[in-house]
Coordinates of C-alpha atoms and ligand atoms in Angstrom, one line a residue:
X800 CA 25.3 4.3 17.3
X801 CA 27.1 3.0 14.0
X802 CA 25.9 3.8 10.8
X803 CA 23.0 1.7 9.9
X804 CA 23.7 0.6 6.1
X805 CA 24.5 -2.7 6.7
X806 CA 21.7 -3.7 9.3
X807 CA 18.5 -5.6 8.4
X808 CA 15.2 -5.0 7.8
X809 CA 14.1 -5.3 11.5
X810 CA 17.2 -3.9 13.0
X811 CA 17.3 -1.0 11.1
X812 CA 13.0 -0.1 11.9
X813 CA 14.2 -0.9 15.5
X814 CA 16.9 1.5 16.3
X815 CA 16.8 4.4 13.4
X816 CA 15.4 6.9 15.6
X817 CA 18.1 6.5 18.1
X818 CA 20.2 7.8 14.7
X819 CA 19.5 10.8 15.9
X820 CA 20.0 12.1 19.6
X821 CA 16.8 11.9 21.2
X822 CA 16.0 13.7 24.8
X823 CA 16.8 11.4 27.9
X824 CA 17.3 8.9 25.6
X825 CA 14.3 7.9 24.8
X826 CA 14.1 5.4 22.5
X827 CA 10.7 5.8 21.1
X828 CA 10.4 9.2 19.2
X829 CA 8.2 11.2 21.3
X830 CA 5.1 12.3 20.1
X831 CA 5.3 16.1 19.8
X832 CA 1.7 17.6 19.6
X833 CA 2.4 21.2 19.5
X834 CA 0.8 22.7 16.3
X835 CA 3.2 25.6 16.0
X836 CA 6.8 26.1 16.3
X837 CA 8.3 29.3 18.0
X838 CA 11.4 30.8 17.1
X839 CA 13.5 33.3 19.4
X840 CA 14.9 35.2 16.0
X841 CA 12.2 36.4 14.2
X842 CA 14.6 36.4 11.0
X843 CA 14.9 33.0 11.6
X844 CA 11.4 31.9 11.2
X845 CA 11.1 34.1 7.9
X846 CA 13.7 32.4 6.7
X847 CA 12.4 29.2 7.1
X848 CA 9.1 30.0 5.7
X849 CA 11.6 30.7 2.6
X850 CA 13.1 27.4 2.4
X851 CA 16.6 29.5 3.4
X852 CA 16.4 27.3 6.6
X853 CA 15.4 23.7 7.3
X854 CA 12.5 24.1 10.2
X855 CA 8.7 23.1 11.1
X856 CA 6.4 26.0 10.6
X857 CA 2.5 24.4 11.2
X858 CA 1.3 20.8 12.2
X859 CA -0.6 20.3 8.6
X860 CA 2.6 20.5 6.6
X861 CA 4.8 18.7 9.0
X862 CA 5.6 17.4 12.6
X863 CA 8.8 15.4 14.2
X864 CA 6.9 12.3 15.2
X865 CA 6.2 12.1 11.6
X866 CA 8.8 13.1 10.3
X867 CA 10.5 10.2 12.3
X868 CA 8.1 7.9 10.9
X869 CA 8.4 8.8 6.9
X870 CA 12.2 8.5 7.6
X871 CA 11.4 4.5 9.3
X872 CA 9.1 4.6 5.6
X873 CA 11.8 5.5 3.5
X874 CA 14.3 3.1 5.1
X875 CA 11.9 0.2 4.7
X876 CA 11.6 1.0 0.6
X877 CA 15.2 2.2 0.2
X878 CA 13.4 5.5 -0.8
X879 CA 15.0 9.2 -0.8
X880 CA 11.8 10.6 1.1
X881 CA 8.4 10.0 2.4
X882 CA 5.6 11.7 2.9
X883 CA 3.0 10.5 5.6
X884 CA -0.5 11.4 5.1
X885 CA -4.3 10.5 7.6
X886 CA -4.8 7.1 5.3
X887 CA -3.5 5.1 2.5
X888 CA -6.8 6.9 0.3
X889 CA -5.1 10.3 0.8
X890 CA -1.8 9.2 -0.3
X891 CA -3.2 7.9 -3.6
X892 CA -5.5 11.0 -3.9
X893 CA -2.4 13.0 -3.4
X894 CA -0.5 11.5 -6.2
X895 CA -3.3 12.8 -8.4
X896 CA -4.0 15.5 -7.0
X897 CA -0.8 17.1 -7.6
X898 CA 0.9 15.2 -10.6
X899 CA -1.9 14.9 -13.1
X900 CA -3.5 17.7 -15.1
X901 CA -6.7 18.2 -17.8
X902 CA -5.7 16.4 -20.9
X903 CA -3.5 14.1 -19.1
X904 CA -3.8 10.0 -19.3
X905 CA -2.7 7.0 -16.8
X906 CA -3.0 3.4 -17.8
X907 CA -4.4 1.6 -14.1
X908 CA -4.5 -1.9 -13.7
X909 CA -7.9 -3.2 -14.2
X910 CA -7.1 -5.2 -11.0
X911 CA -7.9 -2.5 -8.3
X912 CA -8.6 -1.6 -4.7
X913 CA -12.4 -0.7 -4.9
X914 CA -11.9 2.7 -3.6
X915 CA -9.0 3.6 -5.8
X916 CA -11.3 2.3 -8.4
X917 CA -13.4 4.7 -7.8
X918 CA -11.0 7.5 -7.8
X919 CA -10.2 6.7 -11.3
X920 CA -14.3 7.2 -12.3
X921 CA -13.7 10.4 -10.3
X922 CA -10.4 11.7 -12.4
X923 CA -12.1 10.6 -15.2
X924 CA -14.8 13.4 -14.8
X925 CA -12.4 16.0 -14.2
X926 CA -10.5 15.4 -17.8
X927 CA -8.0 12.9 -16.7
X928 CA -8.4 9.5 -19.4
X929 CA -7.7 6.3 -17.7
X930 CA -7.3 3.0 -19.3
X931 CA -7.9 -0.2 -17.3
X932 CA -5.8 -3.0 -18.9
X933 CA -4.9 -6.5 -17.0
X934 CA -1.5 -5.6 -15.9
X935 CA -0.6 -9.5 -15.5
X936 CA 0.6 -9.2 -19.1
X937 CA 3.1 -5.7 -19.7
X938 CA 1.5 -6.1 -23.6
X939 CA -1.4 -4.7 -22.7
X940 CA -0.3 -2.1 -20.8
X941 CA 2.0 -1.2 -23.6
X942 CA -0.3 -1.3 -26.0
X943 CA -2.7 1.0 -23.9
X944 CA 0.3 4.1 -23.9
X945 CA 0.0 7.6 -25.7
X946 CA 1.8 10.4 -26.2
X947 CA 0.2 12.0 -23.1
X948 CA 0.4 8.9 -20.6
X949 CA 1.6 10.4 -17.2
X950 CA 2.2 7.2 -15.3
X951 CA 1.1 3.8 -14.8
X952 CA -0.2 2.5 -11.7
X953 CA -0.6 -0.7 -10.1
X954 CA -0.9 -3.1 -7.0
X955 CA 1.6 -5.9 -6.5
X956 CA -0.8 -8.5 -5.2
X957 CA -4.7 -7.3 -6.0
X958 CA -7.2 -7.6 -4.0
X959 CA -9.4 -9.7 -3.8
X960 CA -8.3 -12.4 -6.5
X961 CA -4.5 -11.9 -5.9
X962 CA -3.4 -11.5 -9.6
X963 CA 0.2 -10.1 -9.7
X964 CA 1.1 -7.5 -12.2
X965 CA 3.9 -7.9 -14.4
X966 CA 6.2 -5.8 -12.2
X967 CA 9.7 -6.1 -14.1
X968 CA 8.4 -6.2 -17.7
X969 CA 6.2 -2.5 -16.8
X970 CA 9.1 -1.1 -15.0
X971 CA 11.4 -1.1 -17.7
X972 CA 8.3 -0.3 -20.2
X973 CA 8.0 2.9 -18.0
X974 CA 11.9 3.7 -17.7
X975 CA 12.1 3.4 -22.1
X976 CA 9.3 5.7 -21.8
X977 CA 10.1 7.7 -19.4
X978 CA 6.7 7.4 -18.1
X979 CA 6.4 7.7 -13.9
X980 CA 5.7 3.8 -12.9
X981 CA 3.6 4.1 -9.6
X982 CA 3.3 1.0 -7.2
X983 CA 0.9 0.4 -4.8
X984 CA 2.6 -1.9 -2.3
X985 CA 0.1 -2.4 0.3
X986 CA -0.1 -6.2 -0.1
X987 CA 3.0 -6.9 0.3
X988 CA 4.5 -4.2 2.1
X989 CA 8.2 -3.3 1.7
X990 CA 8.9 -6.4 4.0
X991 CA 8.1 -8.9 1.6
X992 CA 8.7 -6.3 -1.9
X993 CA 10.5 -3.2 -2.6
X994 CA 9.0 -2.3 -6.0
X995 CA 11.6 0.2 -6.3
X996 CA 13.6 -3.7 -7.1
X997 CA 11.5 -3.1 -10.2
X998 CA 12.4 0.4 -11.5
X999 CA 8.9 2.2 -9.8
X1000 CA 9.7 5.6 -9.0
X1001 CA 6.6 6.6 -6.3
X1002 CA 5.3 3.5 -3.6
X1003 CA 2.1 3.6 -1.9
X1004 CA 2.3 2.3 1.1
X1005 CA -1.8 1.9 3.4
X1006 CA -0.2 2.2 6.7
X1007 CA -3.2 1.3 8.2
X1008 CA -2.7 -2.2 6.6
X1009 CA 0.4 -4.4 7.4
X1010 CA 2.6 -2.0 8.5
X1011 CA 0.7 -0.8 11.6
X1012 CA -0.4 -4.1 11.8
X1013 CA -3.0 -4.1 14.7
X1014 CA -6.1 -2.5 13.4
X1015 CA -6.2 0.2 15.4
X1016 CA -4.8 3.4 13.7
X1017 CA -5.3 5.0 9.6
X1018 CA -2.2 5.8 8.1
X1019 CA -0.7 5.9 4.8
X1020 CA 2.3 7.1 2.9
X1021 CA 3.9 8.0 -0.4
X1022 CA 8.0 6.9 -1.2
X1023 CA 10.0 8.8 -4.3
X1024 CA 12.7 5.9 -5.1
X1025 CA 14.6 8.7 -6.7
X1026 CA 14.8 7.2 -9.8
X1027 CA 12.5 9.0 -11.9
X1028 CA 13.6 11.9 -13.5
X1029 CA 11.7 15.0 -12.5
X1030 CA 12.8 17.3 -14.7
X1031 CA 11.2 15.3 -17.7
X1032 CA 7.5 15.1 -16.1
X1033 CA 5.4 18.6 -18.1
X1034 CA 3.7 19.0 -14.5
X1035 CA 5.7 20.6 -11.8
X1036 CA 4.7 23.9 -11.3
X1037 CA 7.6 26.7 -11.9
X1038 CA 8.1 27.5 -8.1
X1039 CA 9.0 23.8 -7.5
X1040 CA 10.8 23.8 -10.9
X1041 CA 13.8 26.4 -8.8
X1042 CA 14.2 23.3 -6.8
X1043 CA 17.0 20.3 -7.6
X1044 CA 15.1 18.3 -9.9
X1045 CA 15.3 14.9 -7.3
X1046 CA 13.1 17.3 -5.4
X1047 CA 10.6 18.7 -7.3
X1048 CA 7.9 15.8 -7.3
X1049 CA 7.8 15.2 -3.6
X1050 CA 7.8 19.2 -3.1
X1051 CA 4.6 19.8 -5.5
X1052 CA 3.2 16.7 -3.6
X1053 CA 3.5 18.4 -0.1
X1054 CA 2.8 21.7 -0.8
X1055 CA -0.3 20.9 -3.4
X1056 CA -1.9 18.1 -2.0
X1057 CA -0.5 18.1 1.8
X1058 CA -0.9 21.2 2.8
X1059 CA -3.4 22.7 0.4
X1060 CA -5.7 19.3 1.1
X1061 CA -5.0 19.0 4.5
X1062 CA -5.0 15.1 5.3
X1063 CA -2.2 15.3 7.7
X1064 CA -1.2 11.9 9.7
X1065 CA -1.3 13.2 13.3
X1066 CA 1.3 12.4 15.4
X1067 CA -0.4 10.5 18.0
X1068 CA -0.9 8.1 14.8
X1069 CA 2.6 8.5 13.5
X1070 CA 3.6 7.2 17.0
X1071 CA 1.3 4.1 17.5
X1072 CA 2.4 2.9 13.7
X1073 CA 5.8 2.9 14.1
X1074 CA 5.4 0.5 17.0
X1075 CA 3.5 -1.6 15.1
X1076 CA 5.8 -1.4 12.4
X1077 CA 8.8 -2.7 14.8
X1078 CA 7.6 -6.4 14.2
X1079 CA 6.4 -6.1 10.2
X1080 CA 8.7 -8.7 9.6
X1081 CA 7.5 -11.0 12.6
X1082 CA 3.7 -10.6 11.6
X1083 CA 4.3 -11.1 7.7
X1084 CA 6.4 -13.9 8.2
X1085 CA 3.9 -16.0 10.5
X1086 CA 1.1 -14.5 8.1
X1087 CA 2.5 -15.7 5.1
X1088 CA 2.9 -19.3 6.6
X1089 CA -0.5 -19.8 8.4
X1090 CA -2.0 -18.6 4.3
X1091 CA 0.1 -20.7 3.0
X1092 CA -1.7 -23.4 5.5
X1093 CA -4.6 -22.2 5.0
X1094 CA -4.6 -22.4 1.6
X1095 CA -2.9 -25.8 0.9
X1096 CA -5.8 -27.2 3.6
X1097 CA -8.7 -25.5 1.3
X1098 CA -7.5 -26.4 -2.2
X1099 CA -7.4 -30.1 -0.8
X1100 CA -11.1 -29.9 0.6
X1101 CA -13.9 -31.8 -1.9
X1102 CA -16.0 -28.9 -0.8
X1103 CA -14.2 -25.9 -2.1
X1104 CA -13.9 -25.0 -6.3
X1105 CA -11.1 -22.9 -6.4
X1106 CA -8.3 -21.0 -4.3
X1107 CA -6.4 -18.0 -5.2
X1108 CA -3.1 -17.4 -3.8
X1109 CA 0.6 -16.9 -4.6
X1110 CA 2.0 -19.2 -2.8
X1111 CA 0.0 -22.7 -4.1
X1112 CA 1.9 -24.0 -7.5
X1113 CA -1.2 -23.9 -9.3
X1114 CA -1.6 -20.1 -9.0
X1115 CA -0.5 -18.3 -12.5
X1116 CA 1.9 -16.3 -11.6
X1117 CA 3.7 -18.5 -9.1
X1118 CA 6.4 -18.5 -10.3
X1119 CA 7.1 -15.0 -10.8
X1120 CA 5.9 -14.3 -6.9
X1121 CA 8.6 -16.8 -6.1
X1122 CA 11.0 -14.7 -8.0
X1123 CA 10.1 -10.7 -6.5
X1124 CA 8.2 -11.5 -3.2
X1125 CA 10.0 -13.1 0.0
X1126 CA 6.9 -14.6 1.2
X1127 CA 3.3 -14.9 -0.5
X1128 CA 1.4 -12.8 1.9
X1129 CA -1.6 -13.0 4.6
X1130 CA -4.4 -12.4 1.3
X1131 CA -6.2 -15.6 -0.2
X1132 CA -9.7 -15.9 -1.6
X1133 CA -11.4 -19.1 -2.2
X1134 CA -15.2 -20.0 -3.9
X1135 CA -17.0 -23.3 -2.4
X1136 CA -18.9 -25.6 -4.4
X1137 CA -21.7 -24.2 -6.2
X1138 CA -24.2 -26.1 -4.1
X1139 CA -22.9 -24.5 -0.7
X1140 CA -24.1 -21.0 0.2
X1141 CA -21.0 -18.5 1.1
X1142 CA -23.2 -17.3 3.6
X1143 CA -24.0 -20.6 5.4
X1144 CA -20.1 -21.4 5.5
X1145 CA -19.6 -18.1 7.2
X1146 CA -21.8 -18.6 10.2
X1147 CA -20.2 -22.0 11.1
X1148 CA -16.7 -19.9 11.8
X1149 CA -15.7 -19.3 15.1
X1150 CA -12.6 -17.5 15.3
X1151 CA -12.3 -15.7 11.9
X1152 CA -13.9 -12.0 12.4
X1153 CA -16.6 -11.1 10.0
X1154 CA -15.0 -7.9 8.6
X1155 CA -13.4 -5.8 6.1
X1156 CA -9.6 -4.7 6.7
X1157 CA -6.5 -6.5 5.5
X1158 CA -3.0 -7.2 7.3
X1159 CA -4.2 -7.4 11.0
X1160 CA -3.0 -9.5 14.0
X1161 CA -6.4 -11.5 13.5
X1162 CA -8.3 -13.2 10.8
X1163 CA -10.8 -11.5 9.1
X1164 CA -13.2 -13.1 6.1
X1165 CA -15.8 -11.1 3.9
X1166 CA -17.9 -12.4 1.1
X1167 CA -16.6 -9.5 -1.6
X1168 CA -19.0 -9.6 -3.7
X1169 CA -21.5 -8.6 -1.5
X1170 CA -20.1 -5.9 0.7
X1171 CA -16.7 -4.2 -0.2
X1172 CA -16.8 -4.6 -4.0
X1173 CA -20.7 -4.3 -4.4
X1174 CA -21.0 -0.6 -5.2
X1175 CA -18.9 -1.5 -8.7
X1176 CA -21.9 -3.6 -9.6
X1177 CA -21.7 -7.3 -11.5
X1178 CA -20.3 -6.0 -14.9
X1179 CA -17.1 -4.5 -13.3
X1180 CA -16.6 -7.5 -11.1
X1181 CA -17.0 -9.6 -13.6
X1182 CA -14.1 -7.7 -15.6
X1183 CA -11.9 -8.3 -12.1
X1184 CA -12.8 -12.1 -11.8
X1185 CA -14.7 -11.4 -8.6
X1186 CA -17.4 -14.3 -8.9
X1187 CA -20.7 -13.9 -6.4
X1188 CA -19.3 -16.5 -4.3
X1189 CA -16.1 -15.5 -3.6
X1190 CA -14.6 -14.9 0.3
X1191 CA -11.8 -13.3 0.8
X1192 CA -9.9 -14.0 3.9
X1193 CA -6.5 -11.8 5.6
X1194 CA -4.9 -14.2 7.2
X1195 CA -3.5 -13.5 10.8
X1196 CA -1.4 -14.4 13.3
X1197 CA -3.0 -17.1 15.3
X1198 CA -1.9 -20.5 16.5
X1199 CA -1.8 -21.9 12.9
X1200 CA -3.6 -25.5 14.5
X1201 CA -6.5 -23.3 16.0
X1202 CA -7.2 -21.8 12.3
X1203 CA -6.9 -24.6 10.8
X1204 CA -9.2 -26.2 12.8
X1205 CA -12.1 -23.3 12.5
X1206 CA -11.9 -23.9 9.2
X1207 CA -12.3 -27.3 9.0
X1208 CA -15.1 -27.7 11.2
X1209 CA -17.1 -24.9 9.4
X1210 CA -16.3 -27.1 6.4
X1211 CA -17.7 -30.2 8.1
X1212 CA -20.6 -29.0 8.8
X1213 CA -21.6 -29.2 4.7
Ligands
PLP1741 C1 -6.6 -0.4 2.2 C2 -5.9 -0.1 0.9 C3 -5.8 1.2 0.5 C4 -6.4 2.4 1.3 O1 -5.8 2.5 2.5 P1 -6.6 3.2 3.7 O2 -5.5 3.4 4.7 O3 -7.7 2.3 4.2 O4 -7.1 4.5 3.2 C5 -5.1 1.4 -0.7 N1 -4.6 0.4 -1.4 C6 -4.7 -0.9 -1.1 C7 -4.1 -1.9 -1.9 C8 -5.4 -1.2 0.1 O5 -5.5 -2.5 0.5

């Protein structure tokens, strides 16, 4: 096969393995279970243990099947490397666990994925300060920097109230700096945004989200864009230091968090997301427009106070997801009249699945509040804008008629 640089998106997920000659040509790579690897030259295997030789030495620090599938990663962000990890959680927790120290500071978005919310509470006890600003406006996240500040992170499009961060503005904050800009880019996924586009130099990607697509496998994964300087960051360790300095961040972050943590991607799930991730595009793209359907249909209804998403003019930062983001994503959330209970509106639906997960083939709806975002309690949703009533729904990819139609007739019924 030709080289792939001038390929697409799709084209390029659909035929990179075949970059490489696989046995009988097969054109899936095959899932290779075997937790050790034997070597016929006993040299040979020492030398690989001392980085002297490129080679797989135990299934917890790496595997071909997913190896193949943080090579598909890297292609879909335009990253140097990627490292693949059980779920989207470990990836972050891996980011933290090997790149921040005591004494160290991070300034989060305040507009967070509950669980990496709580993450923060947890880095917090262990000596790490975070600040929480609204990272819609790159002021306050400017304002919120110290001498010590590590890296900022944030989410493209947050869940649940889709406010999107200021991703330019902080980028080039954190390349003046110097300061590690770290993007989660779950919502979107590197279909519809590349936030390397905006200078970040490690992407989070929930495999288990968009990318697999089908609800039916955990993954997630962590991208180096190459373009922060490794060299500058006080915490890589003096054995990764030997290393070329593009290397040293994604070398700490496998060996320290990895292999010492041990939340390995096996490859039977490595296998099953990169066929999901052959139609992304198709998914995101049909997604995006039944939300976008959706969410026109609901802002119109006498019976609903206020939606929240992207794509409608009246969202604030349309304009600015117009300019980064190819499509506006499968996420709204929406609040009904005060009169009508959330919960009542629910049971009239007949097609969208009462559950919590995001990106899948099918509709799901959840009243936020009450379920995934009710362990933070009302002060810290109130700080997010997650109002008691709110539902959030993922929007799939169903007959766009049909889902319109569910939600209509649950909205008659009031
Ligand atoms: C779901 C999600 C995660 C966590 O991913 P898991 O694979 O469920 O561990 C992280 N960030 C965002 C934005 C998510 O939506």
């Amino acid at each position: 096969m030709s080289n792939l640089a001038n390929y697409g998106f799709t084209t390029t997920i659909l035929h990179n393995d075949r970059q490489k000659s696989i046995e009988h040509g097969s054109v899936h790579k095959p899932v290779h279970n075997a937790v050790m690897y034997g070597y016929s030259d006993a040299r040979e295997l020492a030398a690989v243990f001392q980085g002297k030789q490129s080679g797989y030495r135990y299934g917890r620090q790496g595997n071909p099947t997913v190896a193949a599938l943080e090579e598909k990663i890297s292609k879909m962000e335009d990253a140097v490397s990627s490292i693949c990890f059980a779920t989207g959680m470990a990836a972050i927790g891996a980011v933290f666990q090997a790149l921040l120290r005591q004494g160290d500071h991070v300034v989060s978005s305040v507009f967070l994925f509950g669980n990496t919310n709580s993450v923060w509470q947890t880095t917090a006890q262990q000596g790490i300060q975070v600040s929480m600003v609204d990272a819609t406006d790159v002021a306050q996240v400017e304002a919120a920097l110290r001498p010590e500040t590590r890296m900022v992170f944030v989410e493209t499009i947050a869940n649940p109230r889709t406010q999107i961060a200021d991703l330019q503005r902080i980028g080039a904050l954190c390349h003046a700096r110097g300061i590690l800009f770290v993007v989660d880019n779950t919502m979107t996924s590197p279909y519809l945004f590349r936030p390397k586009a905006v200078g970040a130099g490690l992407v989070i990607n929930s495999l288990t989200k968009s990318i697999a697509g089908h609800g039916n496998v955990l993954g997630g994964a962590i991208s180096d864009t190459g373009l922060f300087d490794w060299a500058s960051y006080p915490n890589i360790a003096d054995n990764f230091r030997q290393q070329a300095s593009a290397m040293q961040g994604m070398s700490q972050i496998r060996a320290k968090a990895l292999r010492d943590f041990g939340a390995s991607l096996s490859p039977d799930a490595a296998h099953q997301i990169a066929v999901g991730a052959e139609t992304l595009a198709l998914r995101m793209e049909r997604e995006s427009a039944n939300a976008l359907a959706l969410a026109t249909l609901l802002q119109k209804d006498e019976r609903v106070a206020v939606v929240h998403y992207p794509g409608l003019p009246s969202h604030p930062q349309h304009a600015l997801a117009t300019e980064l983001f190819r499509a506006y994503g499968a996420l709204l959330s929406f609040e009904l009249k005060p009169e009508i209970d959330c919960f009542d509106f629910l049971q009239h639906l007949k097609l969208a699945i009462h559950a919590t997960h995001l990106g899948d083939t099918r509709t799901l709806i959840i009243a936020v509040a009450h379920t995934i975002f009710f362990e933070m309690g009302p002060a810290r949703r109130a700080e997010m804008g997650i109002a008691d009533s709110l539902i959030r729904v993922s929007v799939g990819i169903e007959d766009r008629d049909d889902l319109l139609a569910d939600f209509s007739q649950a909205l008659n019924a009031f």
